[in-house]
Structures are given as C-alpha cells and as structure tokens.
C-alpha cells in the first residue's frame, strides 16, 4: 500500500498541537493535491518539495499524490510542513524504510536545493515532541541550543539527503547539548547614573523589590526614560518557568534569544496588534516580549485609549488572548509596567519658573485620557521635578555598580515574599494583603484616619498598603508599621518629604 503517516506539529500560541501528515500515492494520472489547502498554496508546496527531492538525487513519485494534514481544522499556513511531506513521499514510495520515521516527529522548511531550514516556533514544537517521548528530525542550524533547551533526542541534518542517511542508521547520532547558551546579555544603565533624583532612585528600589508597577509624572528631561531602563538591571534572574516561556516567545517572534529580564519600550504610535499581539500571523506583541521584564510606556497619555484599556487583562491575569479568524492564541505577558507622562500638554506644569500656559481644562482633559482601572493597577505614582544643576556635575565613580549590588538584595527580598505569601507584593489583594501586612490595631486606626483625611478610595488605600508592605520588607520588618505607611503615602506628594529621606 502506498501510504505513509508522518508526525509533525502546528502552532497555537506557545502550544504545539500534533498534526499527522498523511501521504497517499494513488493510481491514475500523476497529480498533487493537499486537502483543504488553496490551489496556489498547493502549487507552492509542490514546487518546493519536488525541487528539494530532485536536488537531493531522490525520485519524485509519479503517482496521483494526495496529502492530508490531520486534524483538518488546524491552520495550514507557511512552509512548516515541507519536511514531513517530503519524508512521507519518500516512505510511501519505498525510498525510505517505514521504521525510520517511527516514534519521530519532523520540523523544517525545505529550500529548493534540499536544505532544511528551521522556522519560527520550532522550539515549542520540539519541546512538545520531547514531552510526548518522541525523537525529532530538525535542521542543523541552531540544533545544539535546541537540544540544551528541550533536553530531547534530536537528529539534525543540513539537508534532506543527509537526514535520510541519519534516519536509516540503526544508531543515529543525537545532537549534543551545549554547556552554556551563547545569548546576548543586554547591558542596562547603572543606578548611579540617576543624579539628583533621590525620590526616583528610592521609587525604583521599591518597584524592583515588590515588583510594583510605576507611574512617573514630570517635565521632559528629568530622567524618566533613563530610570525605566535602569529597572531591568535591578531585577534578579527570572524563575526557570518564566525564562523558558520567554525563550519560546522569542523563538515564535523570531527575535534574538536572551535570558536576562527584557526591556521593551514601544512607541505610542504603535498599532494595537503590534502592542497586544495578533498581527497577520498572530505573533506575540510587545507586552508578551516584555514577559519577565519591564514594559515602558513613555508619553502614556499619547497612547490610544483602546490600547490602555486592553492592558487591564494582561495586568490582571499575566497572559493575553489573541483571537484570529481560525484560532485563538494564548501568550504569557507578565511584565512590570513603567509608565511616564508629562504633567500637562506642554510638560511644564509645576515648574518653579511657571512658564506653563495650559488652562486647567486642558490639563484635566490631558490626564483624563488614561483609563481609571489602569491607574488602579499601578501601585507607585511619583511626581518628579528637575534636579538642581549642581547635581548634574557630580561625577559618579567609574566602577560604580549600585545596580548589581541592589539586584542581589532584590532577589533575596522577592524570595522572601514568595515564601511568605506565594507571590510578589504587587499581586497581594483583599484578605491576603491584610494578612501579609499584620497591622496592629493602633496602625489600623492611623491608616483609617489618614485615608479619610486624604479622601483615599478603598483601591487607592490598598495600593499604598502594598507599597508599605514592600517598604517594611526592605526594613526587614514582618509587621507593617506607621512609618512604612507614612512613606508609602508620601510617594505621590509633589515634594521629597522628610519621611522619605528619613527612611
Ligand atoms: Zn502646560
């Protein structure tokens, strides 16, 4: 019987559901059809696979060829099934023994010369295949890194002919893993670069320690963007699961692999799809590419309302659902949000020289563009002013590495939070927040009094409590006391109060 079944995988978000490539060689006039695929796509597949087989000095079967990709509801885009289709044709035409594809899955695009190329999302497919207990046949390019990341048995070859030879061998050679992955480690600016901004430095330390989202309001040139780019350098190495998810996301998006917490700063003119995910190929968006790291939204008020409103779901759940016509993709998006905005349209409100000419109505409209529920999820709101000119002339020591010293401490603090409550302080809510804070009755009374004097809403009070919990952690106190609450409440004040400096 001229029939062959070859295993492969499609892509749905970071998942890789299995696909069986069924190849049937029938009698009748020679022909080629792929079930459920348009004529033009079928012609492209035939062109690539036929050229690859002939260039590899193998025989193109002169039969009425029918190919089915089962289950049929999976999307069948791109060239990702070239390799399994070619191998199916070779097995069905007895050019390759059936045993050579047993308990194996195949991932690769074919060049016209028979070369095997990896595709976006290959890593997720190889990982799923390994978890299913199967070996994988893949392209040689990037195979060592993939072997390290999947810990699977991978058979790699540069082209179709070499792969066939390796598959026929009774003891195929598996790709060895590498001891260390060669990745680009990004370098972030050191904390010492922020001069004359003690409030900003303090806020960054608190944001890093408790994982809090941060909103900075201040005139242009006070170091908001610089501060945001310092933050990923303060974050400890990502947990293993997050690091693996980030690798898979980077592989699906086709960007350079990196194991350090990422820093993404999309422009406010970016489209909703490029930010949230779901371009024509349902690729992950900027918020997913910031998974495990920092997402900076500079000029927050310039972002379309629809974008800011959609941020609520990922901020709450840590993932984003991207809907396409045929499928729904789920991408992780657990990032630390850093937002920056000017105090008014001209950016000079609150300036000591009071050069701002914006009307109160203009300022109100400018700030109203930001959705309230989004603001509720940002624990730390700070207002910045221009530093005195003398601060800018202070030279920082050339070997200063405040960031790396602090990073170690942040790692210890975050571990402590996870041990105590199973999450970072940022994620505390309701009873879990009150339990973690262990407020004494006198502290509770003080907080109720302060909240009513400042007309704080319940959500707003909880935001300050979460920050106070982190401040207490930084002071190695298991109980949140009045000084921690005072500091948490003072963060939003326009000036750098004594309470903060005393901490
Ligand atoms: Zn103004």
Tab-separated table of C-alpha atoms and ligand atoms in Angstrom:
chain	number	residue	atom	x	y	z
A	1	UNK	CA	0.000	0.000	0.000
A	2	UNK	CA	1.404	3.432	-0.982
A	3	UNK	CA	0.554	5.193	2.237
A	4	UNK	CA	2.645	6.981	4.888
A	5	UNK	CA	1.922	8.846	8.117
A	6	UNK	CA	4.470	11.367	9.408
A	7	UNK	CA	4.139	13.239	12.699
A	8	UNK	CA	4.625	16.996	12.959
A	9	UNK	CA	3.202	19.920	14.951
A	10	UNK	CA	1.289	23.108	14.230
A	11	UNK	CA	1.409	26.254	16.376
A	12	UNK	CA	-1.203	27.795	18.649
A	13	UNK	CA	0.362	30.452	20.852
A	14	UNK	CA	3.163	28.698	22.714
A	15	UNK	CA	1.417	25.336	22.401
A	16	UNK	CA	2.215	22.947	19.565
A	17	UNK	CA	-0.745	20.618	18.871
A	18	UNK	CA	0.146	17.457	16.940
A	19	UNK	CA	-0.509	17.083	13.257
A	20	UNK	CA	-0.282	13.926	11.199
A	21	UNK	CA	0.841	14.379	7.605
A	22	UNK	CA	-0.918	11.626	5.654
A	23	UNK	CA	0.502	10.858	2.212
A	24	UNK	CA	-1.318	8.644	-0.293
A	25	UNK	CA	0.067	7.639	-3.693
A	26	UNK	CA	-2.868	6.645	-5.893
A	27	UNK	CA	-3.173	5.279	-9.403
A	28	UNK	CA	-4.325	7.405	-12.315
A	29	UNK	CA	-2.843	10.487	-13.887
A	30	UNK	CA	0.092	11.982	-11.951
A	31	UNK	CA	-1.120	14.862	-9.807
A	32	UNK	CA	-0.605	16.617	-6.483
A	33	UNK	CA	-3.227	17.890	-4.069
A	34	UNK	CA	-3.257	18.928	-0.441
A	35	UNK	CA	-6.690	18.534	1.158
A	36	UNK	CA	-8.209	21.775	2.500
A	37	UNK	CA	-5.469	23.999	1.073
A	38	UNK	CA	-5.948	26.561	-1.701
A	39	UNK	CA	-4.654	25.803	-5.183
A	40	UNK	CA	-1.949	28.450	-5.069
A	41	UNK	CA	-0.616	27.188	-1.692
A	42	UNK	CA	-0.670	23.618	-3.050
A	43	UNK	CA	1.364	24.728	-6.074
A	44	UNK	CA	3.911	26.398	-3.771
A	45	UNK	CA	4.241	23.279	-1.570
A	46	UNK	CA	4.635	21.033	-4.631
A	47	UNK	CA	7.229	23.353	-6.155
A	48	UNK	CA	9.403	23.437	-3.021
A	49	UNK	CA	9.110	19.756	-2.079
A	50	UNK	CA	9.604	18.490	-5.656
A	51	UNK	CA	12.704	20.634	-6.212
A	52	UNK	CA	14.136	19.575	-2.837
A	53	UNK	CA	13.605	15.863	-3.576
A	54	UNK	CA	15.091	16.084	-7.086
A	55	UNK	CA	18.050	18.230	-5.899
A	56	UNK	CA	18.777	15.551	-3.279
A	57	UNK	CA	19.139	12.921	-6.080
A	58	UNK	CA	15.962	11.164	-4.925
A	59	UNK	CA	12.992	10.211	-7.085
A	60	UNK	CA	9.749	12.201	-7.305
A	61	UNK	CA	6.929	9.595	-7.192
A	62	UNK	CA	4.924	9.749	-10.412
A	63	UNK	CA	1.543	8.995	-8.835
A	64	UNK	CA	-1.673	10.789	-8.103
A	65	UNK	CA	-0.478	12.224	-4.785
A	66	UNK	CA	-2.976	13.205	-2.074
A	67	UNK	CA	-1.814	14.810	1.155
A	68	UNK	CA	-3.971	15.382	4.203
A	69	UNK	CA	-2.949	17.264	7.312
A	70	UNK	CA	-4.990	15.809	10.183
A	71	UNK	CA	-6.825	17.072	12.183
A	72	UNK	CA	-8.178	19.190	9.365
A	73	UNK	CA	-9.265	22.181	11.486
A	74	UNK	CA	-5.666	23.216	12.235
A	75	UNK	CA	-4.396	26.202	10.192
A	76	UNK	CA	-2.054	25.137	7.395
A	77	UNK	CA	-0.010	28.221	6.658
A	78	UNK	CA	3.576	28.607	5.585
A	79	UNK	CA	6.189	26.070	4.679
A	80	UNK	CA	6.436	24.346	8.074
A	81	UNK	CA	5.122	21.001	6.733
A	82	UNK	CA	7.618	20.747	3.821
A	83	UNK	CA	9.951	18.307	5.566
A	84	UNK	CA	7.278	15.866	6.855
A	85	UNK	CA	5.561	15.955	3.419
A	86	UNK	CA	8.846	15.130	1.651
A	87	UNK	CA	9.612	12.303	4.092
A	88	UNK	CA	6.040	10.968	3.694
A	89	UNK	CA	6.512	10.854	-0.082
A	90	UNK	CA	9.834	9.030	0.310
A	91	UNK	CA	8.359	6.451	2.728
A	92	UNK	CA	5.219	5.902	0.625
A	93	UNK	CA	7.384	5.371	-2.479
A	94	UNK	CA	9.647	2.921	-0.562
A	95	UNK	CA	12.737	5.131	-0.871
A	96	UNK	CA	12.943	5.319	2.920
A	97	UNK	CA	12.028	2.462	5.309
A	98	UNK	CA	8.898	2.956	7.423
A	99	UNK	CA	10.831	2.269	10.651
A	100	UNK	CA	12.973	5.365	10.063
A	101	UNK	CA	10.037	7.682	10.907
A	102	UNK	CA	8.536	5.642	13.771
A	103	UNK	CA	8.218	7.490	17.095
A	104	UNK	CA	9.768	10.530	15.481
A	105	UNK	CA	8.465	13.991	14.625
A	106	UNK	CA	9.794	16.271	11.893
A	107	UNK	CA	10.040	20.042	11.729
A	108	UNK	CA	11.595	22.038	8.922
A	109	UNK	CA	11.108	24.101	5.806
A	110	UNK	CA	12.819	22.951	2.606
A	111	UNK	CA	14.909	25.048	0.255
A	112	UNK	CA	14.868	24.295	-3.470
A	113	UNK	CA	18.363	22.779	-3.084
A	114	UNK	CA	17.106	20.343	-0.429
A	115	UNK	CA	18.468	22.352	2.521
A	116	UNK	CA	16.461	22.119	5.756
A	117	UNK	CA	15.699	25.440	7.456
A	118	UNK	CA	14.248	25.981	10.952
A	119	UNK	CA	11.023	28.003	11.258
A	120	UNK	CA	9.538	30.317	13.876
A	121	UNK	CA	8.086	28.296	16.723
A	122	UNK	CA	10.302	25.264	16.057
A	123	UNK	CA	11.449	25.277	19.695
A	124	UNK	CA	7.885	24.924	21.035
A	125	UNK	CA	7.276	22.042	18.624
A	126	UNK	CA	10.498	20.235	19.620
A	127	UNK	CA	9.702	20.723	23.304
A	128	UNK	CA	6.200	19.276	22.899
A	129	UNK	CA	7.576	16.334	20.900
A	130	UNK	CA	10.167	15.590	23.593
A	131	UNK	CA	7.467	15.716	26.275
A	132	UNK	CA	5.468	13.198	24.210
A	133	UNK	CA	8.514	10.878	24.276
A	134	UNK	CA	9.331	11.265	20.583
A	135	UNK	CA	12.615	11.948	18.821
A	136	UNK	CA	12.788	14.938	16.460
A	137	UNK	CA	14.240	15.412	12.987
A	138	UNK	CA	15.215	19.070	12.551
A	139	UNK	CA	17.522	21.475	10.722
A	140	UNK	CA	21.165	21.592	11.796
A	141	UNK	CA	21.098	25.368	12.300
A	142	UNK	CA	20.530	26.121	15.996
A	143	UNK	CA	20.144	22.402	16.842
A	144	UNK	CA	22.645	22.403	19.762
A	145	UNK	CA	20.808	25.187	21.567
A	146	UNK	CA	17.528	23.441	20.957
A	147	UNK	CA	18.943	20.175	22.368
A	148	UNK	CA	20.008	22.052	25.523
A	149	UNK	CA	16.648	23.749	25.963
A	150	UNK	CA	14.467	20.715	25.273
A	151	UNK	CA	16.799	18.017	26.688
A	152	UNK	CA	15.391	15.870	23.888
A	153	UNK	CA	16.821	13.368	21.415
A	154	UNK	CA	17.269	15.419	18.266
A	155	UNK	CA	18.527	14.206	14.911
A	156	UNK	CA	19.732	17.161	12.869
A	157	UNK	CA	20.968	17.476	9.302
A	158	UNK	CA	21.746	20.358	6.961
A	159	UNK	CA	19.766	18.858	4.071
A	160	UNK	CA	17.204	16.231	3.109
A	161	UNK	CA	19.696	13.654	1.761
A	162	UNK	CA	21.876	13.734	4.927
A	163	UNK	CA	18.777	13.495	7.118
A	164	UNK	CA	17.604	10.387	5.214
A	165	UNK	CA	21.037	8.801	5.769
A	166	UNK	CA	20.863	9.565	9.515
A	167	UNK	CA	17.317	8.217	9.794
A	168	UNK	CA	18.340	4.937	8.126
A	169	UNK	CA	21.234	4.379	10.574
A	170	UNK	CA	20.454	1.822	13.320
A	171	UNK	CA	22.111	4.070	15.960
A	172	UNK	CA	21.531	7.646	14.834
A	173	UNK	CA	23.746	10.372	16.174
A	174	UNK	CA	21.855	12.704	18.526
A	175	UNK	CA	22.702	16.386	18.785
A	176	UNK	CA	24.692	17.041	21.984
A	177	UNK	CA	23.597	19.963	24.189
A	178	UNK	CA	25.934	22.871	24.912
A	179	UNK	CA	27.207	23.744	28.392
A	180	UNK	CA	26.333	27.411	28.120
A	181	UNK	CA	23.947	29.107	25.754
A	182	UNK	CA	25.506	31.892	23.740
A	183	UNK	CA	22.985	34.679	24.216
A	184	UNK	CA	23.134	38.421	24.034
A	185	UNK	CA	23.155	39.779	27.578
A	186	UNK	CA	21.834	43.327	27.327
A	187	UNK	CA	23.566	45.951	29.438
A	188	UNK	CA	21.301	48.346	31.276
A	189	UNK	CA	22.397	51.749	32.706
A	190	UNK	CA	23.570	51.723	36.325
A	191	UNK	CA	21.521	53.235	39.127
A	192	UNK	CA	24.394	55.668	39.797
A	193	UNK	CA	23.524	57.423	36.510
A	194	UNK	CA	20.412	58.926	38.105
A	195	UNK	CA	21.787	62.055	39.725
A	196	UNK	CA	19.914	64.480	41.933
A	197	UNK	CA	16.742	62.352	41.959
A	198	UNK	CA	16.612	60.625	45.378
A	199	UNK	CA	12.832	60.092	45.132
A	200	UNK	CA	13.211	58.424	41.767
A	201	UNK	CA	16.003	56.146	42.976
A	202	UNK	CA	14.013	55.206	46.040
A	203	UNK	CA	10.899	54.515	43.920
A	204	UNK	CA	12.938	52.296	41.592
A	205	UNK	CA	14.276	50.296	44.535
A	206	UNK	CA	10.767	49.810	45.926
A	207	UNK	CA	9.362	48.952	42.474
A	208	UNK	CA	12.074	46.338	41.944
A	209	UNK	CA	11.753	44.838	45.424
A	210	UNK	CA	7.963	44.371	45.349
A	211	UNK	CA	7.504	44.072	41.576
A	212	UNK	CA	5.228	47.146	41.666
A	213	UNK	CA	4.101	48.938	38.531
A	214	UNK	CA	5.343	52.527	38.444
A	215	UNK	CA	3.974	55.784	37.026
A	216	UNK	CA	6.317	58.781	36.780
A	217	UNK	CA	4.904	62.232	36.107
A	218	UNK	CA	7.318	65.062	35.417
A	219	UNK	CA	8.556	67.563	32.850
A	220	UNK	CA	10.696	66.382	29.908
A	221	UNK	CA	14.364	65.778	30.735
A	222	UNK	CA	14.067	64.689	34.381
A	223	UNK	CA	15.318	61.195	33.603
A	224	UNK	CA	12.070	59.236	33.311
A	225	UNK	CA	13.175	57.147	30.347
A	226	UNK	CA	16.633	56.610	31.840
A	227	UNK	CA	15.045	55.476	35.124
A	228	UNK	CA	12.856	52.961	33.314
A	229	UNK	CA	15.859	51.477	31.509
A	230	UNK	CA	17.705	51.117	34.840
A	231	UNK	CA	14.926	48.941	36.290
A	232	UNK	CA	15.522	45.661	34.354
A	233	UNK	CA	19.141	45.789	35.596
A	234	UNK	CA	17.829	45.676	39.179
A	235	UNK	CA	15.733	42.560	38.647
A	236	UNK	CA	17.059	39.165	39.751
A	237	UNK	CA	17.329	36.272	37.254
A	238	UNK	CA	13.916	35.138	36.079
A	239	UNK	CA	12.357	31.955	37.505
A	240	UNK	CA	13.057	28.903	35.319
A	241	UNK	CA	9.472	28.694	34.002
A	242	UNK	CA	9.376	32.388	33.035
A	243	UNK	CA	12.779	32.157	31.338
A	244	UNK	CA	11.600	29.156	29.305
A	245	UNK	CA	8.371	30.925	28.291
A	246	UNK	CA	10.396	33.957	27.206
A	247	UNK	CA	12.651	31.745	25.069
A	248	UNK	CA	9.619	30.197	23.393
A	249	UNK	CA	8.103	33.657	22.778
A	250	UNK	CA	11.356	34.933	21.276
A	251	UNK	CA	11.519	31.847	19.050
A	252	UNK	CA	7.923	32.327	17.859
A	253	UNK	CA	8.568	36.039	17.209
A	254	UNK	CA	11.900	35.285	15.515
A	255	UNK	CA	13.967	37.669	17.667
A	256	UNK	CA	17.386	37.225	19.284
A	257	UNK	CA	17.331	34.866	22.231
A	258	UNK	CA	18.087	36.478	25.569
A	259	UNK	CA	17.881	35.097	29.085
A	260	UNK	CA	18.017	38.410	31.032
A	261	UNK	CA	14.803	40.249	32.012
A	262	UNK	CA	13.818	42.075	28.813
A	263	UNK	CA	13.140	45.791	28.408
A	264	UNK	CA	10.609	46.868	25.784
A	265	UNK	CA	9.643	50.447	25.024
A	266	UNK	CA	7.031	50.553	22.232
A	267	UNK	CA	6.242	53.933	20.672
A	268	UNK	CA	2.818	55.434	21.332
A	269	UNK	CA	2.049	55.351	17.610
A	270	UNK	CA	2.361	51.524	17.514
A	271	UNK	CA	-0.746	49.653	16.408
A	272	UNK	CA	-2.913	47.746	18.875
A	273	UNK	CA	-1.886	44.463	17.197
A	274	UNK	CA	1.841	45.123	17.494
A	275	UNK	CA	1.433	46.015	21.179
A	276	UNK	CA	-1.024	43.361	22.291
A	277	UNK	CA	-0.206	40.651	19.746
A	278	UNK	CA	-2.131	39.331	16.776
A	279	UNK	CA	-0.627	40.723	13.596
A	280	UNK	CA	-1.491	38.818	10.396
A	281	UNK	CA	0.415	35.755	11.656
A	282	UNK	CA	-0.884	36.044	15.237
A	283	UNK	CA	2.604	36.786	16.535
A	284	UNK	CA	3.132	37.838	20.169
A	285	UNK	CA	3.045	41.603	20.780
A	286	UNK	CA	5.308	43.963	22.731
A	287	UNK	CA	3.594	43.167	26.044
A	288	UNK	CA	4.469	39.466	25.605
A	289	UNK	CA	8.020	40.260	24.525
A	290	UNK	CA	8.365	42.078	27.892
A	291	UNK	CA	7.392	38.854	29.745
A	292	UNK	CA	9.515	38.572	32.887
A	293	UNK	CA	10.917	42.085	32.387
A	294	UNK	CA	9.894	45.706	32.040
A	295	UNK	CA	7.437	47.375	29.647
A	296	UNK	CA	7.916	51.136	29.345
A	297	UNK	CA	5.027	53.208	28.038
A	298	UNK	CA	6.612	56.601	27.572
A	299	UNK	CA	4.212	59.518	26.951
A	300	UNK	CA	1.411	57.399	28.437
A	301	UNK	CA	-1.318	59.927	27.648
A	302	UNK	CA	-0.442	59.779	23.929
A	303	UNK	CA	-1.322	56.053	23.702
A	304	UNK	CA	-4.803	55.391	22.270
A	305	UNK	CA	-7.454	54.811	24.923
A	306	UNK	CA	-8.264	51.387	23.401
A	307	UNK	CA	-4.683	50.199	23.953
A	308	UNK	CA	-4.549	51.338	27.580
A	309	UNK	CA	-7.929	49.784	28.244
A	310	UNK	CA	-6.814	46.434	26.817
A	311	UNK	CA	-3.794	46.396	29.131
A	312	UNK	CA	-6.110	45.592	32.032
A	313	UNK	CA	-6.491	41.911	31.152
A	314	UNK	CA	-2.773	41.044	30.961
A	315	UNK	CA	-2.032	43.126	34.070
A	316	UNK	CA	-4.618	41.089	35.960
A	317	UNK	CA	-4.071	37.590	34.552
A	318	UNK	CA	-0.456	37.629	33.304
A	319	UNK	CA	-1.426	36.497	29.807
A	320	UNK	CA	-3.105	37.805	26.657
A	321	UNK	CA	-5.587	36.034	24.408
A	322	UNK	CA	-5.062	36.825	20.735
A	323	UNK	CA	-8.029	35.966	18.526
A	324	UNK	CA	-7.636	35.274	14.837
A	325	UNK	CA	-10.235	34.128	12.337
A	326	UNK	CA	-9.348	30.435	12.644
A	327	UNK	CA	-7.780	30.115	16.045
A	328	UNK	CA	-7.151	31.617	19.444
A	329	UNK	CA	-3.622	32.014	20.711
A	330	UNK	CA	-2.678	32.433	24.357
A	331	UNK	CA	0.614	34.186	25.086
A	332	UNK	CA	2.117	34.862	28.513
A	333	UNK	CA	2.512	38.584	29.314
A	334	UNK	CA	3.648	39.038	32.895
A	335	UNK	CA	5.572	42.274	32.887
A	336	UNK	CA	6.362	45.129	35.195
A	337	UNK	CA	4.753	48.265	33.801
A	338	UNK	CA	6.653	51.539	33.933
A	339	UNK	CA	4.669	54.474	32.588
A	340	UNK	CA	5.864	58.023	32.136
A	341	UNK	CA	3.937	61.159	31.301
A	342	UNK	CA	4.226	64.931	31.330
A	343	UNK	CA	2.144	66.813	33.912
A	344	UNK	CA	0.320	68.796	31.193
A	345	UNK	CA	0.274	69.134	27.375
A	346	UNK	CA	3.297	71.489	27.357
A	347	UNK	CA	5.090	69.486	30.063
A	348	UNK	CA	5.931	72.472	32.266
A	349	UNK	CA	3.150	72.433	34.886
A	350	UNK	CA	4.608	72.650	38.382
A	351	UNK	CA	7.787	74.228	37.026
A	352	UNK	CA	9.252	76.760	39.531
A	353	UNK	CA	9.518	79.384	36.766
A	354	UNK	CA	5.817	78.698	35.992
A	355	UNK	CA	6.185	79.030	32.265
A	356	UNK	CA	3.209	76.674	31.712
A	357	UNK	CA	0.336	78.359	29.895
A	358	UNK	CA	-2.033	75.342	29.816
A	359	UNK	CA	-5.541	76.015	31.116
A	360	UNK	CA	-6.853	73.837	33.979
A	361	UNK	CA	-9.355	72.404	31.480
A	362	UNK	CA	-6.577	71.385	29.077
A	363	UNK	CA	-4.660	69.703	31.907
A	364	UNK	CA	-7.792	67.833	33.045
A	365	UNK	CA	-8.525	66.583	29.512
A	366	UNK	CA	-4.878	65.551	29.109
A	367	UNK	CA	-4.985	63.364	32.221
A	368	UNK	CA	-8.499	62.033	31.598
A	369	UNK	CA	-7.262	60.119	28.560
A	370	UNK	CA	-5.857	57.436	30.857
A	371	UNK	CA	-8.282	54.784	31.972
A	372	UNK	CA	-9.044	54.753	35.699
A	373	UNK	CA	-8.899	50.945	36.069
A	374	UNK	CA	-5.391	51.005	34.583
A	375	UNK	CA	-4.279	53.657	37.085
A	376	UNK	CA	-5.718	51.487	39.878
A	377	UNK	CA	-3.305	48.718	38.972
A	378	UNK	CA	-0.248	50.969	39.256
A	379	UNK	CA	0.856	50.923	42.895
A	380	UNK	CA	3.537	53.600	42.747
A	381	UNK	CA	2.734	57.078	41.447
A	382	UNK	CA	5.522	59.632	41.740
A	383	UNK	CA	5.840	63.271	40.693
A	384	UNK	CA	9.287	64.440	39.618
A	385	UNK	CA	10.914	67.829	39.301
A	386	UNK	CA	14.050	68.966	37.543
A	387	UNK	CA	17.167	68.296	39.651
A	388	UNK	CA	19.328	71.278	40.682
A	389	UNK	CA	22.067	71.965	38.115
A	390	UNK	CA	24.858	71.232	40.653
A	391	UNK	CA	23.754	67.598	40.870
A	392	UNK	CA	24.351	67.110	37.160
A	393	UNK	CA	28.046	67.980	37.552
A	394	UNK	CA	28.685	65.314	40.185
A	395	UNK	CA	30.813	62.603	38.618
A	396	UNK	CA	29.853	59.049	39.516
A	397	UNK	CA	32.678	56.671	40.306
A	398	UNK	CA	33.725	54.887	37.076
A	399	UNK	CA	33.411	51.458	38.679
A	400	UNK	CA	30.116	52.152	40.446
A	401	UNK	CA	27.802	49.159	40.252
A	402	UNK	CA	24.908	50.066	42.503
A	403	UNK	CA	22.600	48.082	40.247
A	404	UNK	CA	24.383	44.756	40.647
A	405	UNK	CA	24.640	45.207	44.462
A	406	UNK	CA	20.960	46.025	44.655
A	407	UNK	CA	19.996	43.190	42.304
A	408	UNK	CA	21.231	40.633	44.824
A	409	UNK	CA	19.205	42.267	47.597
A	410	UNK	CA	16.090	42.460	45.406
A	411	UNK	CA	16.452	38.724	44.707
A	412	UNK	CA	16.503	37.959	48.454
A	413	UNK	CA	13.500	40.227	49.109
A	414	UNK	CA	11.458	38.683	46.296
A	415	UNK	CA	12.295	35.155	47.510
A	416	UNK	CA	11.142	36.126	50.988
A	417	UNK	CA	7.812	37.419	49.615
A	418	UNK	CA	7.230	34.255	47.589
A	419	UNK	CA	7.963	32.074	50.633
A	420	UNK	CA	5.613	34.125	52.846
A	421	UNK	CA	2.599	34.539	50.565
A	422	UNK	CA	3.291	32.609	47.335
A	423	UNK	CA	3.512	35.758	45.185
A	424	UNK	CA	5.170	39.169	44.975
A	425	UNK	CA	3.718	42.067	46.998
A	426	UNK	CA	2.352	43.543	43.741
A	427	UNK	CA	-0.099	40.633	43.460
A	428	UNK	CA	-1.439	40.860	47.024
A	429	UNK	CA	-5.137	41.699	47.285
A	430	UNK	CA	-8.034	41.507	49.745
A	431	UNK	CA	-7.565	39.276	52.776
A	432	UNK	CA	-4.151	38.067	51.621
A	433	UNK	CA	-2.924	41.679	51.676
A	434	UNK	CA	-4.255	42.314	55.189
A	435	UNK	CA	-2.808	39.014	56.410
A	436	UNK	CA	0.614	39.808	54.940
A	437	UNK	CA	0.633	43.327	56.449
A	438	UNK	CA	-0.111	42.183	60.070
A	439	UNK	CA	-1.318	45.662	61.046
A	440	UNK	CA	-1.585	46.396	64.783
A	441	UNK	CA	-4.874	47.964	65.887
A	442	UNK	CA	-3.160	51.330	66.523
A	443	UNK	CA	-1.685	51.240	62.994
A	444	UNK	CA	-5.115	50.375	61.577
A	445	UNK	CA	-6.618	53.391	63.340
A	446	UNK	CA	-3.867	55.627	61.971
A	447	UNK	CA	-4.450	54.336	58.432
A	448	UNK	CA	-8.257	54.813	58.614
A	449	UNK	CA	-7.713	58.346	59.861
A	450	UNK	CA	-5.156	59.152	57.147
A	451	UNK	CA	-7.317	57.618	54.397
A	452	UNK	CA	-10.336	59.710	55.374
A	453	UNK	CA	-8.263	62.895	55.655
A	454	UNK	CA	-6.740	62.345	52.205
A	455	UNK	CA	-10.104	61.074	50.790
A	456	UNK	CA	-8.485	57.857	49.565
A	457	UNK	CA	-10.704	55.246	47.908
A	458	UNK	CA	-10.510	51.588	49.031
A	459	UNK	CA	-8.439	50.673	45.951
A	460	UNK	CA	-6.133	53.583	46.495
A	461	UNK	CA	-5.621	52.623	50.157
A	462	UNK	CA	-4.806	49.044	49.142
A	463	UNK	CA	-2.214	50.342	46.662
A	464	UNK	CA	-0.454	52.246	49.476
A	465	UNK	CA	-0.675	49.170	51.712
A	466	UNK	CA	1.098	47.019	49.135
A	467	UNK	CA	3.879	49.607	48.824
A	468	UNK	CA	4.088	49.825	52.634
A	469	UNK	CA	4.454	46.020	52.759
A	470	UNK	CA	7.477	46.285	50.451
A	471	UNK	CA	8.949	49.163	52.479
A	472	UNK	CA	8.602	47.026	55.628
A	473	UNK	CA	10.291	44.125	53.828
A	474	UNK	CA	13.163	46.417	52.853
A	475	UNK	CA	13.476	47.415	56.519
A	476	UNK	CA	13.362	43.695	57.482
A	477	UNK	CA	10.167	44.142	59.467
A	478	UNK	CA	7.478	41.451	59.391
A	479	UNK	CA	4.905	43.980	60.622
A	480	UNK	CA	3.812	46.997	58.579
A	481	UNK	CA	4.027	49.989	60.927
A	482	UNK	CA	3.078	53.683	60.746
A	483	UNK	CA	6.483	54.883	59.368
A	484	UNK	CA	6.144	52.485	56.401
A	485	UNK	CA	2.614	53.737	55.720
A	486	UNK	CA	3.748	57.374	56.014
A	487	UNK	CA	6.446	56.787	53.398
A	488	UNK	CA	4.019	54.935	51.112
A	489	UNK	CA	1.551	57.821	51.371
A	490	UNK	CA	4.250	60.435	50.756
A	491	UNK	CA	5.298	58.954	47.394
A	492	UNK	CA	2.657	60.805	45.471
A	493	UNK	CA	3.353	64.135	47.142
A	494	UNK	CA	4.957	66.766	44.972
A	495	UNK	CA	7.979	67.239	47.164
A	496	UNK	CA	10.508	64.875	48.586
A	497	UNK	CA	9.337	64.821	52.190
A	498	UNK	CA	11.335	64.276	55.342
A	499	UNK	CA	9.568	60.981	55.866
A	500	UNK	CA	11.045	59.548	52.700
A	501	UNK	CA	14.541	60.876	53.324
A	502	UNK	CA	14.443	59.519	56.855
A	503	UNK	CA	13.779	56.005	55.610
B	1	LIG	ZN1	1.489	73.164	30.489
